[in-house]
Coordinates of C-alpha atoms in Angstrom, one line a residue:
X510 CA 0.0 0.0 0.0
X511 CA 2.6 2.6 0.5
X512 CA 4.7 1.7 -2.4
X513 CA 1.7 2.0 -4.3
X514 CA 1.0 5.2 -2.7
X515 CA 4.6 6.9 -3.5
X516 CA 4.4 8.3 -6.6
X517 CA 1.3 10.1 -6.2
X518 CA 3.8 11.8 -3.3
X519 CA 5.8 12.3 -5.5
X520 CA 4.5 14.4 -8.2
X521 CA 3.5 17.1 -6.3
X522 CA 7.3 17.6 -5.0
X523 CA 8.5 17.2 -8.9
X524 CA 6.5 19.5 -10.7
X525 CA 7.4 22.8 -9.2
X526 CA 11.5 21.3 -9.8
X527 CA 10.3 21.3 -14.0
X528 CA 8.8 24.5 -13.8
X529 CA 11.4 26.2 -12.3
X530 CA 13.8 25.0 -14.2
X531 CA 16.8 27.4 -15.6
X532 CA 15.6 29.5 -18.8
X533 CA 18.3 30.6 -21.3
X534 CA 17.6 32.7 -24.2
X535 CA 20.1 32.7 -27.0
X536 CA 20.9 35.5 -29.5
X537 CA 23.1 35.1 -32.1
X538 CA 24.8 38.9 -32.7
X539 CA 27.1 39.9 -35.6
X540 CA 30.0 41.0 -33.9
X541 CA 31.8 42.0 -30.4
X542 CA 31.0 45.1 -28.7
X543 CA 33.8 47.6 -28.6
X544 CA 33.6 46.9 -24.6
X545 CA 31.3 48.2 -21.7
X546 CA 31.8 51.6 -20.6
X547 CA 29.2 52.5 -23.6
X548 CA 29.7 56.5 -22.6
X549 CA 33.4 56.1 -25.0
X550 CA 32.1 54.1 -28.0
X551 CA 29.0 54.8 -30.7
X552 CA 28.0 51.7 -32.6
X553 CA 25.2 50.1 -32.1
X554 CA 26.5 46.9 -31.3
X555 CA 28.0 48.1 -28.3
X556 CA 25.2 49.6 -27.2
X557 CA 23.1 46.8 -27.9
X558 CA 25.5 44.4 -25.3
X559 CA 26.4 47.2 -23.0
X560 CA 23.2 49.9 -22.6
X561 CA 20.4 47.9 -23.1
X562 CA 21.2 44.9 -21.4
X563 CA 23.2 46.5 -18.2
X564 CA 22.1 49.8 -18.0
X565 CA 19.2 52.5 -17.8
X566 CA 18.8 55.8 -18.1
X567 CA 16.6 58.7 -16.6
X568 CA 14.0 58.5 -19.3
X569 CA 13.5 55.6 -22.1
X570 CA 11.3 56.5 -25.8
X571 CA 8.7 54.5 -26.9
X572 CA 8.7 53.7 -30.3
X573 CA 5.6 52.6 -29.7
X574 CA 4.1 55.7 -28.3
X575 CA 6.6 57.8 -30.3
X576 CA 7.3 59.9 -27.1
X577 CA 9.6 60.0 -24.2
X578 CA 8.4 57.8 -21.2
X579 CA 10.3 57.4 -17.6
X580 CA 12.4 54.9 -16.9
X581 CA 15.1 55.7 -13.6
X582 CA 13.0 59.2 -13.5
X583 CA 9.8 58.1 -12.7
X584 CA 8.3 62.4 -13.4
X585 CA 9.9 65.6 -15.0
X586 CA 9.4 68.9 -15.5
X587 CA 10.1 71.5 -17.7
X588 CA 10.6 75.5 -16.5
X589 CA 8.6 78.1 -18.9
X590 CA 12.2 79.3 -20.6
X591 CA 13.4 76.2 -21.5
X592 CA 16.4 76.4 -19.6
X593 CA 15.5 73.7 -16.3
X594 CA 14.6 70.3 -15.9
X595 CA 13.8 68.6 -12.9
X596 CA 13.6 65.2 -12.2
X597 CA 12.0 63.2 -9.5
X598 CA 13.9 59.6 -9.9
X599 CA 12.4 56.7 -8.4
X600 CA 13.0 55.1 -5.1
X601 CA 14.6 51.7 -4.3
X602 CA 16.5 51.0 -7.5
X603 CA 19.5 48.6 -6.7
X604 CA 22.4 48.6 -8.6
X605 CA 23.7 44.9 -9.5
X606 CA 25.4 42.5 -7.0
X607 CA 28.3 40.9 -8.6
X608 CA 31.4 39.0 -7.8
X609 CA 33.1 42.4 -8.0
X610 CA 30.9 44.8 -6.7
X611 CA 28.3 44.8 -3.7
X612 CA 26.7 48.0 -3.8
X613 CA 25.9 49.3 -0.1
X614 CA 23.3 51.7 -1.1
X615 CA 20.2 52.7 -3.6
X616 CA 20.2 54.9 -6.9
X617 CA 20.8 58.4 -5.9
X618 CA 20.5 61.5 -7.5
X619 CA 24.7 61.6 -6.7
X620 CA 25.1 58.8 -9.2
X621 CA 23.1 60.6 -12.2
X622 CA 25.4 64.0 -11.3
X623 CA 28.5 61.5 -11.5
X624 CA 27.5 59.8 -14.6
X625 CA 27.2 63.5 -16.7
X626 CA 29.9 65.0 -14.8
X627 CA 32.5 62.8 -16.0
X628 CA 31.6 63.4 -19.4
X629 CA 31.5 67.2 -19.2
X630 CA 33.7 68.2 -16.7
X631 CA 37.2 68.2 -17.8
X632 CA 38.6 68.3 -14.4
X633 CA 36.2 65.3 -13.0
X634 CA 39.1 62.6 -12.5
X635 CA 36.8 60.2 -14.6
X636 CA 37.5 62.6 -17.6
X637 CA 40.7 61.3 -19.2
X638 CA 40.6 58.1 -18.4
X639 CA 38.3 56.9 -21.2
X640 CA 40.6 56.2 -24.0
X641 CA 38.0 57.1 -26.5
X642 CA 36.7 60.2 -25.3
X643 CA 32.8 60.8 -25.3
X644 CA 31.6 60.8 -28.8
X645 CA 28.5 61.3 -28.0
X646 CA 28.4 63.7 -25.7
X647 CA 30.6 65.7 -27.3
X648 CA 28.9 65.1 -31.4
X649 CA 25.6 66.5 -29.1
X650 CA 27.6 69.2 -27.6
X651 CA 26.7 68.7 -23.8
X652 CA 29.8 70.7 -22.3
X653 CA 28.2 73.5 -24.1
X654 CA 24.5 72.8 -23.4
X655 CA 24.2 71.8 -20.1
X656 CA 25.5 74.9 -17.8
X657 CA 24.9 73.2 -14.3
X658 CA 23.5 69.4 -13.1
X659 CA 23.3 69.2 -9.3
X660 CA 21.1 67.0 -6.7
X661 CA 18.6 69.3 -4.4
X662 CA 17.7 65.9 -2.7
X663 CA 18.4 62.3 -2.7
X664 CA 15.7 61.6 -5.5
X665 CA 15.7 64.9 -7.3
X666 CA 18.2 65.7 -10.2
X667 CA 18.2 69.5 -12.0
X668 CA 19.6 70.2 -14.8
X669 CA 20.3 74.5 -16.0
X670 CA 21.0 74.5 -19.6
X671 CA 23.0 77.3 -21.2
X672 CA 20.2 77.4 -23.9
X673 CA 16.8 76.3 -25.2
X674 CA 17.4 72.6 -26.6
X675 CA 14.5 70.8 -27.8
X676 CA 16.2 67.6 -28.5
X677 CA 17.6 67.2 -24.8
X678 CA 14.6 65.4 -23.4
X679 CA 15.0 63.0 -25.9
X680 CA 18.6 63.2 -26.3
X681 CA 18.5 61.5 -22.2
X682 CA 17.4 58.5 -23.9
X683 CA 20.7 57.8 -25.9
X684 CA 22.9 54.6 -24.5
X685 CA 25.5 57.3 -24.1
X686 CA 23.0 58.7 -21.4
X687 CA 23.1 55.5 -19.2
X688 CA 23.7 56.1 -14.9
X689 CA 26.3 54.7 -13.6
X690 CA 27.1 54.2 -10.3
X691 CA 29.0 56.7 -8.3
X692 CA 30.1 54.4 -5.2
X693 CA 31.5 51.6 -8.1
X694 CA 33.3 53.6 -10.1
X695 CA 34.8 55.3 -6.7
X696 CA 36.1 52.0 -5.4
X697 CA 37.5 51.5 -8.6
X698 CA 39.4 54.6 -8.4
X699 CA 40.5 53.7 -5.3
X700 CA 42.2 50.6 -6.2
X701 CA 43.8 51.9 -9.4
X702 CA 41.9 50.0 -11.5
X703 CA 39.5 52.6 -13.1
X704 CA 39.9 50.9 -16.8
X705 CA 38.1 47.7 -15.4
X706 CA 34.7 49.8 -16.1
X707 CA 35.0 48.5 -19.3
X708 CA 35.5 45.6 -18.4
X709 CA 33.4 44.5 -15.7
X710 CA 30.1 46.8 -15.8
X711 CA 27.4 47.6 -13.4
X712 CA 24.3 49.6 -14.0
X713 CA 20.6 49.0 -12.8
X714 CA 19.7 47.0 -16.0
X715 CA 17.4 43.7 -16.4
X716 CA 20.4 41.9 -17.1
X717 CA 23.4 41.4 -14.6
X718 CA 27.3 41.0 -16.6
X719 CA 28.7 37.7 -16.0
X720 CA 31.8 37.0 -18.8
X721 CA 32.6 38.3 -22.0
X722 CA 35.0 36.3 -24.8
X723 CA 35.8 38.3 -27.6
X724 CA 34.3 37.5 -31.1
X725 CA 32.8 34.2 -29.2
X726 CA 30.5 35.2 -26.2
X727 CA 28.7 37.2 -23.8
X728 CA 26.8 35.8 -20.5
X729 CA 24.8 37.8 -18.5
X730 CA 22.0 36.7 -15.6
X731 CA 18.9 37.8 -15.3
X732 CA 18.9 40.6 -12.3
X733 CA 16.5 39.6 -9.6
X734 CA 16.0 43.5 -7.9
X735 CA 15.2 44.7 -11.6
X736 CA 12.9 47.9 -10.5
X737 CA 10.7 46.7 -13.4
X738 CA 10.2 43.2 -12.4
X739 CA 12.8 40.2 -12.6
X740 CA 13.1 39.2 -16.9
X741 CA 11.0 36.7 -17.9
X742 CA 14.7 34.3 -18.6
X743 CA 16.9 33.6 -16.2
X744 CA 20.2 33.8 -18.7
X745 CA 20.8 35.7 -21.6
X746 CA 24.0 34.7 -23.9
X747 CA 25.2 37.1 -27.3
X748 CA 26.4 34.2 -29.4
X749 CA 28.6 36.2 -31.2
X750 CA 28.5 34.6 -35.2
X751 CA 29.7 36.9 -37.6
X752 CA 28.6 34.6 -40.7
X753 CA 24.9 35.7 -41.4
X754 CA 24.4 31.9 -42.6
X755 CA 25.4 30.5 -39.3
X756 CA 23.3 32.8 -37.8
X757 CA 20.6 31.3 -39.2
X758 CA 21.8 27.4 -39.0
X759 CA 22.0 28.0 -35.7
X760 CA 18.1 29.1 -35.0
X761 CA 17.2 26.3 -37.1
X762 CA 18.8 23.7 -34.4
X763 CA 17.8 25.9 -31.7
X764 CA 21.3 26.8 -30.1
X765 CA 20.3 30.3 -30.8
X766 CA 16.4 31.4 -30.1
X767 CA 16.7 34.6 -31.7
X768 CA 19.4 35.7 -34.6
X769 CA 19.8 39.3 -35.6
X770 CA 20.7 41.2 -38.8
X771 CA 19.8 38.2 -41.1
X772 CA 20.8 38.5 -45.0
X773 CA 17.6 38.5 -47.3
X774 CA 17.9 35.5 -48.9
X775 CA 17.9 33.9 -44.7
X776 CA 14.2 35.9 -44.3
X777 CA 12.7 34.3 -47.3
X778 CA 13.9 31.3 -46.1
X779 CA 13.2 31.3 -42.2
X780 CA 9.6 32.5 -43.4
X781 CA 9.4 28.7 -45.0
X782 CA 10.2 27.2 -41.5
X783 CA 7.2 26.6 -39.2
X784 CA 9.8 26.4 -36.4
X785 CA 11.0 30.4 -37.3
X786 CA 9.1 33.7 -37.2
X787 CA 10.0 36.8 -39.2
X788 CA 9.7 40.1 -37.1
X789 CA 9.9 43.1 -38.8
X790 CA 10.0 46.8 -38.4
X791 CA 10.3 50.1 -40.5
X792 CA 13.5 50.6 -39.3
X793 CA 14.7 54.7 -38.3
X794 CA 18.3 54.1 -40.2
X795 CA 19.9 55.1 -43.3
X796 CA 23.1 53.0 -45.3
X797 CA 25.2 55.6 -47.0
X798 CA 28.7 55.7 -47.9
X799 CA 31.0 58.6 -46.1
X800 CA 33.0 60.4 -48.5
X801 CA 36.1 61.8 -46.1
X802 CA 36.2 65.5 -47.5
X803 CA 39.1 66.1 -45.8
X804 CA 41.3 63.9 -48.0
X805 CA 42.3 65.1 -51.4
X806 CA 40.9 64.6 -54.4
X807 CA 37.6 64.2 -51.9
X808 CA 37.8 67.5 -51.1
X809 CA 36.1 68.8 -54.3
X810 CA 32.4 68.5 -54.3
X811 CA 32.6 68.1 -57.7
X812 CA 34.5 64.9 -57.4
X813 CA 32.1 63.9 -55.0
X814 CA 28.9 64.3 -57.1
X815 CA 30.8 62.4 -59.8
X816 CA 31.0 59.5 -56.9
X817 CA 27.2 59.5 -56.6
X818 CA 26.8 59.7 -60.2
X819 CA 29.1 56.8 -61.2
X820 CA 27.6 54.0 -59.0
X821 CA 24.3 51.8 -60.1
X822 CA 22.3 52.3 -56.9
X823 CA 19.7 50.0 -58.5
X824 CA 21.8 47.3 -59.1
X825 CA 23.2 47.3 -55.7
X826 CA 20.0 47.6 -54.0
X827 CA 19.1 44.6 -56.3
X828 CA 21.7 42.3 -55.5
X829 CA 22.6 43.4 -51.5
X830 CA 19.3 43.8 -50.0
X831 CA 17.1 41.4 -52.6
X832 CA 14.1 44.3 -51.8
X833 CA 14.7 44.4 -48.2
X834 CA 15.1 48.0 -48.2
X835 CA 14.3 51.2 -50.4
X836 CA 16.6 53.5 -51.6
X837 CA 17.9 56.4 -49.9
X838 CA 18.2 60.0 -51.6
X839 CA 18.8 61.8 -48.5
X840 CA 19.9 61.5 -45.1
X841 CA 16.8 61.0 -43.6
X842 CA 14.6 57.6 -43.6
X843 CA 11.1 58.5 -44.9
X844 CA 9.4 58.2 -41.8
X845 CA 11.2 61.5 -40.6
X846 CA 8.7 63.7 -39.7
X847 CA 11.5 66.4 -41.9
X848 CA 12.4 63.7 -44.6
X849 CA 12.6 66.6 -47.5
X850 CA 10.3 64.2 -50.4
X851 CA 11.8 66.6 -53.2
X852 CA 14.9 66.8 -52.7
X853 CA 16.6 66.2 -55.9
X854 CA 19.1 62.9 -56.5
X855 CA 22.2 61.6 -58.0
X856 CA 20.9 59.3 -60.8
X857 CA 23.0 56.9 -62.3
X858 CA 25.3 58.8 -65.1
X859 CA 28.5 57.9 -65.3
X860 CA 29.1 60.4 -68.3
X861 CA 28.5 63.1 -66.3
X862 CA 31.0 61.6 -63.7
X863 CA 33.1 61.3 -65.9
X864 CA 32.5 65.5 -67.3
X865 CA 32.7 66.7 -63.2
X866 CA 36.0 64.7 -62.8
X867 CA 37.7 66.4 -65.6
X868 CA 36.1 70.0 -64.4
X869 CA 38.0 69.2 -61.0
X870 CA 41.2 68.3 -62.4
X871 CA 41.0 64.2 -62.9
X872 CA 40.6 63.8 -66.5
X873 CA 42.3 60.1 -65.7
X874 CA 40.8 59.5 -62.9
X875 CA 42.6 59.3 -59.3
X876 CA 43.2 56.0 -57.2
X877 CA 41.2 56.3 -53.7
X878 CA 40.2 53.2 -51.0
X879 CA 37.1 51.6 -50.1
X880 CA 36.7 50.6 -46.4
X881 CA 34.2 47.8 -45.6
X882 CA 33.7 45.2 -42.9
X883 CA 33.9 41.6 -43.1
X884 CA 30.8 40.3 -41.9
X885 CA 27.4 41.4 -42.4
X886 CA 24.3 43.5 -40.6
X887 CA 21.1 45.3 -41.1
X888 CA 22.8 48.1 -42.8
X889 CA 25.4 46.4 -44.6
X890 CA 24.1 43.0 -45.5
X891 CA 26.5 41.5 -47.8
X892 CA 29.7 43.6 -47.3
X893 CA 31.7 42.2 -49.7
X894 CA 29.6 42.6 -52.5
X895 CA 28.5 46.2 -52.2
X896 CA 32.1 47.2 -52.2
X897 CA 32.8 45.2 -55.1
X898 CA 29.7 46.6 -56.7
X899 CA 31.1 50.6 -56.1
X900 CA 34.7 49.3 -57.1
X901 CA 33.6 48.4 -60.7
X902 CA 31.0 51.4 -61.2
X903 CA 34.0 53.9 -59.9
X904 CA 36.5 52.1 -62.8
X905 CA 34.3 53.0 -65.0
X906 CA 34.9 56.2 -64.8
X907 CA 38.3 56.2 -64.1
X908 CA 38.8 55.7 -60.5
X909 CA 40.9 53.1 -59.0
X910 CA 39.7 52.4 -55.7
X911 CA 41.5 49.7 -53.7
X912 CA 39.0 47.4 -51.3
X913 CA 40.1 47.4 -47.6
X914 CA 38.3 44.9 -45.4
X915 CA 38.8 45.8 -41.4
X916 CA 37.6 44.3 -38.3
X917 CA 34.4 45.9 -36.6
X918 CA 36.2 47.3 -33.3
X919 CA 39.1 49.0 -35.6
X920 CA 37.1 50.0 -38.6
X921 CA 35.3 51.9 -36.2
X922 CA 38.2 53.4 -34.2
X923 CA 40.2 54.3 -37.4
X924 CA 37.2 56.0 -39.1
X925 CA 36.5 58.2 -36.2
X926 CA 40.1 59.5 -36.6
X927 CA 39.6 60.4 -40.1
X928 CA 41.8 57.5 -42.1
X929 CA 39.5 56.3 -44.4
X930 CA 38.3 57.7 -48.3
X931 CA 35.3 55.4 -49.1
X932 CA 33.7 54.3 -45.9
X933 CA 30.5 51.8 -46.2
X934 CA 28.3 52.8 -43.1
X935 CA 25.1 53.6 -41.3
X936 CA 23.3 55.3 -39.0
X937 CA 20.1 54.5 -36.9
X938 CA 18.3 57.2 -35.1
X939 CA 17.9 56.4 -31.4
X940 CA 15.1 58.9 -30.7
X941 CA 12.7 59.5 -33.3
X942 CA 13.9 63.1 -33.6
X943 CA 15.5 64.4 -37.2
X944 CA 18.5 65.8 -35.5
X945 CA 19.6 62.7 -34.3
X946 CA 21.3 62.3 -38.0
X947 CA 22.6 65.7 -38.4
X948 CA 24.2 66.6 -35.0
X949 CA 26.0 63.6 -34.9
X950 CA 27.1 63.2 -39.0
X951 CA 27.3 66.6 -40.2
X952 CA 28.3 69.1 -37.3
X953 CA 31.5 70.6 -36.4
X954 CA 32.0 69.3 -33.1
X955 CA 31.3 65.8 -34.3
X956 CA 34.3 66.0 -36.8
X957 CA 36.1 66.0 -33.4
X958 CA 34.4 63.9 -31.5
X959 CA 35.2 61.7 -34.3
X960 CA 31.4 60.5 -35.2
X961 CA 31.0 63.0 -38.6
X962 CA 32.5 60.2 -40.9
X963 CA 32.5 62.8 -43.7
X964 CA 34.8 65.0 -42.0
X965 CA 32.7 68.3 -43.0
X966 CA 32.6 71.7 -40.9
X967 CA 30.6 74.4 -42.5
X968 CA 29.6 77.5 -40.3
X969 CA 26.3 77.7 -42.4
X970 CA 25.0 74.2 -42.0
X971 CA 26.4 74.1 -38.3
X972 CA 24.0 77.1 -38.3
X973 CA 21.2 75.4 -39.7
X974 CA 21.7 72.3 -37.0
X975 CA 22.0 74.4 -33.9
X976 CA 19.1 76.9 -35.1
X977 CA 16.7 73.4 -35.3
X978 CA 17.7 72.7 -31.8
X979 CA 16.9 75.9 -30.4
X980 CA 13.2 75.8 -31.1
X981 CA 10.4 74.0 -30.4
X982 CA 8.0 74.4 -33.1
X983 CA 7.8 71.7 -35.4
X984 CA 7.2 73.0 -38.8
X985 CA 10.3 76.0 -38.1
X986 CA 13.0 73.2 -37.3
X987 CA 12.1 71.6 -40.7
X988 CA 12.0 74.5 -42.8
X989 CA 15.9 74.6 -41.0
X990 CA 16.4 71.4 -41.7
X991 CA 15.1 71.3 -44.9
X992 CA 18.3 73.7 -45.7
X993 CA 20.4 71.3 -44.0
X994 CA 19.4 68.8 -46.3
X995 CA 19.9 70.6 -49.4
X996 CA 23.2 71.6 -48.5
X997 CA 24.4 68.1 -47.4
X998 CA 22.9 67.2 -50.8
X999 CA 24.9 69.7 -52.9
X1000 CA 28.1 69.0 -51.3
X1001 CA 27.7 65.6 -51.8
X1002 CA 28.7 64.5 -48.3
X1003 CA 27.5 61.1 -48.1
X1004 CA 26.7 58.6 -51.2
X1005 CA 22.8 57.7 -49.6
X1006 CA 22.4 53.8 -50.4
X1007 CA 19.1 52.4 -48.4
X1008 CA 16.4 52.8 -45.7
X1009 CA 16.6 48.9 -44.5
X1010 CA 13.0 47.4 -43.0
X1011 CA 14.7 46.0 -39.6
X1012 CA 14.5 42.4 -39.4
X1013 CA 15.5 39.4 -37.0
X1014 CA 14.5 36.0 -36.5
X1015 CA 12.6 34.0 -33.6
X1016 CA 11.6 30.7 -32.3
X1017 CA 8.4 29.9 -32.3
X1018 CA 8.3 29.5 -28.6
X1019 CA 9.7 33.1 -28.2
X1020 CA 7.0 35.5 -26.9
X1021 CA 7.4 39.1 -26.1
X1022 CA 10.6 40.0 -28.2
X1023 CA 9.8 43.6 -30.9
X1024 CA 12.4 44.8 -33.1
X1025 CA 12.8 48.3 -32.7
X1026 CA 13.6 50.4 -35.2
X1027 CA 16.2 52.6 -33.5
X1028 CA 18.1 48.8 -33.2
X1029 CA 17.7 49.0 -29.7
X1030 CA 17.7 45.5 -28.2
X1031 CA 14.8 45.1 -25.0
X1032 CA 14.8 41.4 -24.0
X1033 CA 13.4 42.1 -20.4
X1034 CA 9.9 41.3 -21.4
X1035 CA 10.4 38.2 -23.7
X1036 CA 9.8 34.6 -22.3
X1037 CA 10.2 31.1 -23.8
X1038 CA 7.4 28.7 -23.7

């Protein structure tokens, strides 16, 4: 009788042992981050493993909503001039427990002073030590903006601008904007080890840093005192898998659950498999390729019309994104609410290329570079190609352009310091708000922050970018930035290649997971069945 009676014991004790077992979600990534003090770096990919994993920030925006919601700030407000914002942040939010770090106290108000202070304060001891400076910050011109940031009370941040910005509210929302911990990066500083922020990062996020293996692995665990509920995983890996097809063998057998950036030819086919879904988004990002108009014959606008002349856009849209994308005249995706529709193009004609060269001096051409990466993304599916693509349309019309293939991590770093001729790249908003392209690409201060790729500084457009910042009303900023775009146009700047639709791959039994189309990355909501 009790032998009989001991399993029926038993599978009351067993069940609650299955359902609680360990979850792991997989994501297969494109490439390493940079590293994981996000404040020093600006591609995506690092914010994508660093920001929106680890950290938070006073105020997130809804893509959803198309507004700016609260996140660490849980209420703000605005003074009449412009000029102060208050914020109420809220209360109990822990910063993450690790093998390297227990944190003795709450979010404060000192930690969000700390976190912009050490970006605008050249005397803050935090200033030098990041080897790559603030790109950001400085591209969005915060040492000049922001005249004062200083904590009234525990929970109460104000910052006093030095002028009317309409884009700061949402500019708070950038990864570059994450809150760090003051008491962390003090003990750090203390030991004489500040350059393990990089390294071994703690923020407030969903997700807690465990190990990181370059071009193989991140681990992260899910963080219990998340202020916005514990994930619904208890693991989160970036399976780091450069190849675009392995990317996609790998969902198919389930060692990844979600795979990002995947090529065209991989949507078509994971919309065949009943085990896959396709999620898809407009996506707030433009492909272009920077023309450095600080490096001779580049210089010229004339020569660089005769670039956007000479290469086939069609063709390469054709054959690189297989009508995953449309193609881009402009700076600005279409679902700008400043996209200029009119604005008149570069079509394909190489004779003319061919006329403009010889006006500027290169009758027979001149010999130039073309700087690509080796593996693919969103913006850049099939790397290879595309270069190969602008390599034979600039032959033939004279120019001999040599193909230089670099890793993710250096491209990046080299580009920013101006090396390259031909650089394939792109941009995605991170705030729905048009100046988000031009601040960052086209002003002065981001030639030396390092994120203008093109290398321009004209006092007239700068003019035209700062003027759309100062005000608030709508139709006034575009009218500005409507002569932004025509200028940018004219000189040429940029060759515009495509507005991508944003795109990854799921499991079936993934629930929860939205692709933004900033390329943020939120998996603190998704849960596997």
């Amino acid at each position: 009788m009790r032998l009989a009676a001991l399993p029926l014991l038993l599978a009351p004790m067993l069940y609650p042992l299955w359902a609680q077992a360990a979850t792991t979600l997989s994501v297969c990534t494109e490439a390493s981050p940079e590293g994981f003090d996000v404040v020093q770096y600006n591609s995506l990919t690092t914010t994508n493993a660093s920001a929106d994993v680890l950290m938070n920030r006073l105020v997130d925006f809804s893509a959803q909503e198309g507004k700016v919601v609260p996140s660490l700030a849980e209420s703000w407000d605005i003074s009449a001039d412009g000029l102060t914002y208050t914020f109420k942040l809220r209360s109990g939010v822990k910063f993450h427990h690790t093998e390297y770090f227990t944190p003795t106290r709450d979010l404060t108000a000192q930690d969000v002073v700390f976190s912009f202070q050490r970006m605008l304060d050249p005397a803050n001891p935090w200033h030098k030590i990041a080897q790559s400076g603030f790109p950001h910050a400085q591209s969005m011109q915060l040492p000049a903006l922001i005249k004062n940031i200083e904590a009234p009370e525990t929970l109460t941040v104000r910052f006093t601008l030095d002028h009317p910005d309409s884009t700061f509210l949402a500019t708070l929302s950038m990864g570059f904007a994450s809150i760090y911990s003051a008491e962390y990066t003090a003990q750090l500083l203390k030991a004489g080890t500040p350059e393990k922020l990089n390294s071994q990062p703690i923020g407030t996020g969903p997700f807690v840093f465990r190990r990181f293996q370059r071009d193989a692995v991140v681990r992260y665990a899910a963080n219990p005192d998340y202020f916005d509920g514990k994930p619904g995983v208890d693991a989160l890996v970036f399976a780091i898998t450069p190849d675009a097809n392995v990317r996609l063998q790998k969902i198919r057998q389930n060692e990844c659950q979600i795979a990002l950036s995947p090529k065209p030819l991989d949507v078509q086919a994971a919309s065949a498999d009943a085990k896959l879904n396709v999620v898809k988004n407009a996506a707030f990002m433009t492909a272009f390729v920077a023309i450095n108009s600080q490096h001779p014959p580049l210089d010229k606008p004339e020569v660089r019309q005769a670039i956007n002349l000479a290469f086939d856009k069609n063709v390469y849209l054709k054959a690189v994104f297989e009508g995953s994308a449309v193609a881009a005249n402009g700076v600005y995706p279409p679902n700008t609410w400043s996209y200029a529709k009119n604005l008149p193009g570069y079509a394909h004609d190489p004779a003319k290329a061919r006329a403009l060269l010889a006006k500027a001096g290169f009758k027979d051409g001149f010999k130039t570079t073309i700087w690509t990466r080796p593996s693919g993304s969103l913006l850049n599916p099939n790397p290879g190609l595309g270069a190969q693509l602008l390599q034979d349309d600039l032959a033939k019309v004279g120019i001999t352009a040599e193909i230089k293939v670099i890793e993710w991590g250096e491209l990046i770093r080299r580009a920013k310091a101006g090396e390259h001729d031909l650089l394939f790249m792109g941009w995605a908003g991170d705030n729905g708000d048009p100046d988000n392209f031009l601040t960052p690409q086209f002003s002065c201060a981001a030639v030396t922050s390092g994120t203008n790729f093109a290398r321009y500084c004209d006092k007239d457009l700068d003019k035209f970018i700062s003027d759309g910042k100062a005000g608030s009303d709508q139709a006034q900023r575009s009218a500005l930035y409507l002569k932004a775009q025509t200028q940018i146009q004219q000189q040429a700047l940029w060759l515009p290649l495509a507005h991508p639709t944003a795109t990854a791959l799921t499991r079936k039994d993934v629930q929860g997971y939205q692709v933004s189309p900033f390329g943020r990355q939120d998996f603190s909501h998704v849960t596997l069945k």
